[in-house]
PDB file of C-alpha atoms in Angstrom:
ATOM      1  CA  MET U   1      13.234 -10.780  -0.086  1.00 41.00           C
ATOM      2  CA  ALA U   2      13.345  -7.148  -1.179  1.00 44.00           C
ATOM      3  CA  THR U   3      11.779  -5.916   1.688  1.00 48.00           C
ATOM      4  CA  GLU U   4      14.331  -7.928   3.628  1.00 48.00           C
ATOM      5  CA  ARG U   5      16.968  -6.446   1.819  1.00 51.00           C
ATOM      6  CA  LEU U   6      15.349  -2.724   2.287  1.00 53.00           C
ATOM      7  CA  ASP U   7      14.368  -2.973   6.092  1.00 69.00           C
ATOM      8  CA  LYS U   8      18.380  -4.060   6.284  1.00 72.00           C
ATOM      9  CA  LYS U   9      19.583  -1.083   4.200  1.00 74.00           C
ATOM     10  CA  SER U  10      17.625   1.342   5.865  1.00 71.00           C
ATOM     11  CA  ARG U  11      18.773  -0.040   9.547  1.00 71.00           C
ATOM     12  CA  ASP U  12      22.295   0.469   8.178  1.00 76.00           C
ATOM     13  CA  HIS U  13      21.482   3.882   7.049  1.00 76.00           C
ATOM     14  CA  TYR U  14      20.321   4.414  10.495  1.00 71.00           C
ATOM     15  CA  LEU U  15      22.794   2.877  12.575  1.00 73.00           C
ATOM     16  CA  ARG U  16      25.439   4.965  10.234  1.00 80.00           C
ATOM     17  CA  GLN U  17      23.240   8.232  11.366  1.00 77.00           C
ATOM     18  CA  GLU U  18      23.498   7.719  14.990  1.00 74.00           C
ATOM     19  CA  THR U  19      26.868   6.426  15.213  1.00 76.00           C
ATOM     20  CA  PHE U  20      28.065   9.937  13.536  1.00 79.00           C
ATOM     21  CA  ILE U  21      25.255  11.738  15.763  1.00 76.00           C
ATOM     22  CA  ALA U  22      26.753   9.843  18.864  1.00 75.00           C
ATOM     23  CA  LYS U  23      30.473  10.858  17.665  1.00 78.00           C
ATOM     24  CA  ALA U  24      29.828  14.194  16.574  1.00 79.00           C
ATOM     25  CA  LEU U  25      28.136  14.968  20.474  1.00 75.00           C
ATOM     26  CA  GLY U  26      30.800  13.151  22.289  1.00 76.00           C
ATOM     27  CA  ILE U  27      28.503  10.505  23.541  1.00 74.00           C
ATOM     28  CA  ASN U  28      29.632   7.272  24.666  1.00 70.00           C
ATOM     29  CA  GLU U  29      28.248   4.237  23.003  1.00 64.00           C
ATOM     30  CA  ASP U  30      26.638   2.794  26.289  1.00 63.00           C
ATOM     31  CA  GLU U  31      24.538   5.627  26.518  1.00 61.00           C
ATOM     32  CA  ALA U  32      23.431   6.213  22.952  1.00 56.00           C
ATOM     33  CA  LEU U  33      20.972   3.636  22.715  1.00 63.00           C
ATOM     34  CA  THR U  34      20.869   3.372  19.131  1.00 61.00           C
ATOM     35  CA  ASP U  35      19.368   0.186  19.229  1.00 65.00           C
ATOM     36  CA  GLU U  36      15.959   1.916  20.271  1.00 72.00           C
ATOM     37  CA  ARG U  37      16.857   4.804  18.530  1.00 67.00           C
ATOM     38  CA  MET U  38      17.073   2.859  15.603  1.00 65.00           C
ATOM     39  CA  GLU U  39      13.890   0.827  15.901  1.00 73.00           C
ATOM     40  CA  LEU U  40      11.958   4.056  16.390  1.00 74.00           C
ATOM     41  CA  SER U  41      13.626   5.607  13.547  1.00 71.00           C
ATOM     42  CA  GLN U  42      12.614   2.496  11.457  1.00 73.00           C
ATOM     43  CA  LEU U  43       8.773   2.673  13.611  1.00 79.00           C
ATOM     44  CA  ILE U  44       8.234   6.495  12.597  1.00 79.00           C
ATOM     45  CA  TYR U  45       9.579   5.680   8.631  1.00 77.00           C
ATOM     46  CA  GLU U  46       6.496   2.942   8.743  1.00 80.00           C
ATOM     47  CA  LEU U  47       4.055   5.383   9.853  1.00 78.00           C
ATOM     48  CA  ASP U  48       4.651   7.891   7.433  1.00 76.00           C
ATOM     49  CA  GLY U  49       4.503   5.520   4.790  1.00 77.00           C
ATOM     50  CA  ASN U  50       1.511   4.146   5.859  1.00 76.00           C
ATOM     51  CA  ILE U  51       0.117   7.537   6.517  1.00 71.00           C
ATOM     52  CA  LYS U  52       1.142   8.629   3.001  1.00 71.00           C
ATOM     53  CA  ALA U  53      -0.454   5.753   1.581  1.00 75.00           C
ATOM     54  CA  ASN U  54      -3.935   6.473   3.191  1.00 69.00           C
ATOM     55  CA  GLU U  55      -5.276   9.996   2.015  1.00 62.00           C
ATOM     56  CA  VAL U  56      -7.190  11.278   4.586  1.00 56.00           C
ATOM     57  CA  ASN U  57      -9.310  14.774   3.560  1.00 58.00           C
ATOM     58  CA  LEU U  58     -10.245  16.775   6.585  1.00 56.00           C
ATOM     59  CA  PHE U  59     -13.282  18.456   4.538  1.00 59.00           C
ATOM     60  CA  GLU U  60     -15.933  16.771   2.556  1.00 63.00           C
ATOM     61  CA  SER U  61     -17.805  17.628  -0.453  1.00 65.00           C
ATOM     62  CA  ASP U  62     -21.021  18.917  -0.550  1.00 67.00           C
ATOM     63  CA  PRO U  63     -22.736  15.580  -1.352  1.00 67.00           C
ATOM     64  CA  ARG U  64     -26.257  17.449  -2.657  1.00 70.00           C
ATOM     65  CA  ILE U  65     -27.436  16.696  -6.263  1.00 72.00           C
ATOM     66  CA  LEU U  66     -27.609  20.095  -7.511  1.00 68.00           C
ATOM     67  CA  THR U  67     -30.924  21.444  -8.910  1.00 75.00           C
ATOM     68  CA  PRO U  68     -32.325  24.560  -9.741  1.00 75.00           C
ATOM     69  CA  ALA U  69     -34.551  24.127  -6.547  1.00 78.00           C
ATOM     70  CA  ASN U  70     -31.652  23.600  -3.896  1.00 82.00           C
ATOM     71  CA  MET U  71     -29.067  26.214  -5.906  1.00 81.00           C
ATOM     72  CA  SER U  72     -29.684  29.051  -3.863  1.00 85.00           C
ATOM     73  CA  SER U  73     -28.739  27.523  -0.784  1.00 87.00           C
ATOM     74  CA  TYR U  74     -26.027  25.279  -2.135  1.00 87.00           C
ATOM     75  CA  VAL U  75     -24.736  28.792  -3.530  1.00 87.00           C
ATOM     76  CA  GLU U  76     -25.112  30.596   0.113  1.00 90.00           C
ATOM     77  CA  ASP U  77     -23.308  27.516   1.818  1.00 90.00           C
ATOM     78  CA  MET U  78     -20.494  27.951  -1.049  1.00 89.00           C
ATOM     79  CA  ILE U  79     -20.061  31.307   0.116  1.00 91.00           C
ATOM     80  CA  ALA U  80     -19.762  30.869   3.887  1.00 91.00           C
ATOM     81  CA  LYS U  81     -17.124  27.928   3.126  1.00 90.00           C
ATOM     82  CA  SER U  82     -15.193  30.645   0.740  1.00 91.00           C
ATOM     83  CA  THR U  83     -15.106  32.732   4.145  1.00 91.00           C
ATOM     84  CA  GLU U  84     -14.033  29.929   5.945  1.00 89.00           C
ATOM     85  CA  ILE U  85     -11.313  29.421   3.767  1.00 88.00           C
ATOM     86  CA  SER U  86     -10.222  33.020   4.126  1.00 88.00           C
ATOM     87  CA  THR U  87     -10.046  32.712   7.906  1.00 87.00           C
ATOM     88  CA  ILE U  88      -8.437  29.538   7.478  1.00 86.00           C
ATOM     89  CA  ALA U  89      -6.087  30.390   5.442  1.00 85.00           C
ATOM     90  CA  THR U  90      -4.971  33.551   7.389  1.00 85.00           C
ATOM     91  CA  THR U  91      -5.042  32.023  11.220  1.00 83.00           C
ATOM     92  CA  MET U  92      -4.629  28.565  10.845  1.00 69.00           C
ATOM     93  CA  ALA U  93      -2.558  25.839   9.251  1.00 70.00           C
ATOM     94  CA  PRO U  94      -2.081  26.470   5.440  1.00 74.00           C
ATOM     95  CA  ILE U  95      -2.309  22.769   4.726  1.00 75.00           C
ATOM     96  CA  TRP U  96      -5.821  23.231   6.083  1.00 78.00           C
ATOM     97  CA  ALA U  97      -6.425  25.932   3.662  1.00 80.00           C
ATOM     98  CA  LEU U  98      -5.047  23.871   1.001  1.00 83.00           C
ATOM     99  CA  ASP U  99      -7.404  20.564   1.482  1.00 83.00           C
ATOM    100  CA  TYR U 100     -10.130  23.304   1.610  1.00 85.00           C
ATOM    101  CA  ILE U 101      -9.650  24.390  -1.551  1.00 88.00           C
ATOM    102  CA  LYS U 102      -9.499  21.309  -3.417  1.00 87.00           C
ATOM    103  CA  ILE U 103     -12.667  20.482  -2.231  1.00 87.00           C
ATOM    104  CA  PHE U 104     -14.131  23.687  -2.581  1.00 89.00           C
ATOM    105  CA  MET U 105     -12.891  24.004  -6.312  1.00 89.00           C
ATOM    106  CA  PHE U 106     -14.658  20.606  -6.865  1.00 88.00           C
ATOM    107  CA  ASP U 107     -17.867  21.822  -5.794  1.00 86.00           C
ATOM    108  CA  LEU U 108     -17.700  25.099  -7.804  1.00 87.00           C
ATOM    109  CA  GLU U 109     -17.025  22.852 -10.940  1.00 88.00           C
ATOM    110  CA  ARG U 110     -20.359  21.948 -10.443  1.00 85.00           C
ATOM    111  CA  LEU U 111     -21.638  25.392 -10.795  1.00 85.00           C
ATOM    112  CA  ILE U 112     -20.029  26.004 -14.133  1.00 85.00           C
ATOM    113  CA  ASP U 113     -22.900  24.774 -16.632  1.00 82.00           C
ATOM    114  CA  LEU U 114     -25.743  26.747 -14.537  1.00 80.00           C
ATOM    115  CA  GLY U 115     -23.828  30.137 -15.661  1.00 79.00           C
ATOM    116  CA  ASP U 116     -23.415  32.156 -18.504  1.00 84.00           C
ATOM    117  CA  ASN U 117     -20.709  33.079 -20.619  1.00 88.00           C
ATOM    118  CA  ARG U 118     -19.747  36.316 -18.009  1.00 90.00           C
ATOM    119  CA  PHE U 119     -19.692  33.478 -14.681  1.00 88.00           C
ATOM    120  CA  ARG U 120     -17.487  31.048 -16.744  1.00 90.00           C
ATOM    121  CA  GLN U 121     -14.699  34.172 -18.100  1.00 92.00           C
ATOM    122  CA  ASN U 122     -14.936  35.087 -14.283  1.00 91.00           C
ATOM    123  CA  TYR U 123     -14.537  31.724 -12.843  1.00 92.00           C
ATOM    124  CA  VAL U 124     -11.344  31.235 -15.392  1.00 92.00           C
ATOM    125  CA  PHE U 125     -10.209  34.617 -13.961  1.00 93.00           C
ATOM    126  CA  PHE U 126     -10.533  33.563 -10.476  1.00 92.00           C
ATOM    127  CA  THR U 127      -8.873  29.931 -11.257  1.00 92.00           C
ATOM    128  CA  ARG U 128      -5.947  31.966 -12.509  1.00 94.00           C
ATOM    129  CA  ALA U 129      -5.916  33.981  -9.431  1.00 93.00           C
ATOM    130  CA  LEU U 130      -5.922  31.286  -7.447  1.00 92.00           C
ATOM    131  CA  ASN U 131      -3.012  29.300  -9.296  1.00 92.00           C
ATOM    132  CA  ALA U 132      -0.735  32.059  -9.230  1.00 92.00           C
ATOM    133  CA  ALA U 133      -1.192  32.637  -5.448  1.00 90.00           C
ATOM    134  CA  LEU U 134      -0.859  28.682  -5.348  1.00 88.00           C
ATOM    135  CA  GLU U 135       2.561  28.974  -6.572  1.00 91.00           C
ATOM    136  CA  ARG U 136       3.528  31.877  -4.618  1.00 89.00           C
ATOM    137  CA  ASN U 137       2.082  30.120  -1.687  1.00 85.00           C
ATOM    138  CA  ASP U 138       0.784  33.616  -0.578  1.00 86.00           C
ATOM    139  CA  MET U 139      -1.594  32.941   2.069  1.00 87.00           C
ATOM    140  CA  VAL U 140      -2.825  36.257   2.138  1.00 88.00           C
ATOM    141  CA  ALA U 141      -3.464  36.319  -1.431  1.00 90.00           C
ATOM    142  CA  LEU U 142      -5.545  32.926  -1.141  1.00 89.00           C
ATOM    143  CA  ALA U 143      -7.150  34.928   1.750  1.00 89.00           C
ATOM    144  CA  ASP U 144      -8.521  38.070  -0.200  1.00 91.00           C
ATOM    145  CA  LEU U 145      -9.740  35.486  -2.596  1.00 92.00           C
ATOM    146  CA  PHE U 146     -11.533  33.658  -0.616  1.00 91.00           C
ATOM    147  CA  GLY U 147     -12.806  36.486   1.321  1.00 90.00           C
ATOM    148  CA  GLY U 148     -13.370  39.223  -1.889  1.00 89.00           C
ATOM    149  CA  GLU U 149     -13.379  37.638  -5.180  1.00 90.00           C
ATOM    150  CA  CYS U 150     -14.818  34.245  -4.992  1.00 90.00           C
ATOM    151  CA  PRO U 151     -17.975  35.327  -2.767  1.00 92.00           C
ATOM    152  CA  SER U 152     -18.712  38.090  -5.396  1.00 91.00           C
ATOM    153  CA  LEU U 153     -18.520  35.329  -8.188  1.00 89.00           C
ATOM    154  CA  LEU U 154     -20.617  33.005  -6.814  1.00 89.00           C
ATOM    155  CA  ARG U 155     -23.199  35.979  -5.671  1.00 90.00           C
ATOM    156  CA  SER U 156     -23.137  36.837  -9.872  1.00 87.00           C
ATOM    157  CA  ILE U 157     -24.851  33.287 -10.269  1.00 84.00           C
ATOM    158  CA  LEU U 158     -27.219  33.797  -8.020  1.00 80.00           C
ATOM    159  CA  ASN U 159     -28.476  37.088  -9.743  1.00 80.00           C
ATOM    160  CA  LEU U 160     -28.709  35.050 -12.962  1.00 68.00           C
ATOM    161  CA  ARG U 161     -31.602  32.925 -11.459  1.00 61.00           C
ATOM    162  CA  ALA U 162     -32.979  36.302  -9.377  1.00 55.00           C
TER     163      ALA U 162
END
């Protein structure tokens, strides 16, 4: 019953919105096609709700179990991902970069236990700079971080193991 009332309420809202637009544009009621536009608006509203309910990640986390034997290849893959994020941040849709950063940071956190205190300290500085760039929505700063700072951070953990 609550959903029926919500549907009626949203349909009334769409009807008021469409009639206002039709009057503002001077469109005849027969030409307005308000019923069809209301149905399309309702369909878009439902699709938007379904899309938001089902989270979809564009990128996946690295499924490998991190061991000393595969750490070198894992870190090299992380460096490659970091460069991809830098490229995506400056050349593609920023939302893709943000999705990739979320997955990347999850993978990067797996390395914290393997690093020394200097690596942990540099990781904290990196995350602070990352958060500042994300707050400003500064894609150039994100590209700089993932193009320069992050690969050097990752190479420092490889130098520990060498």
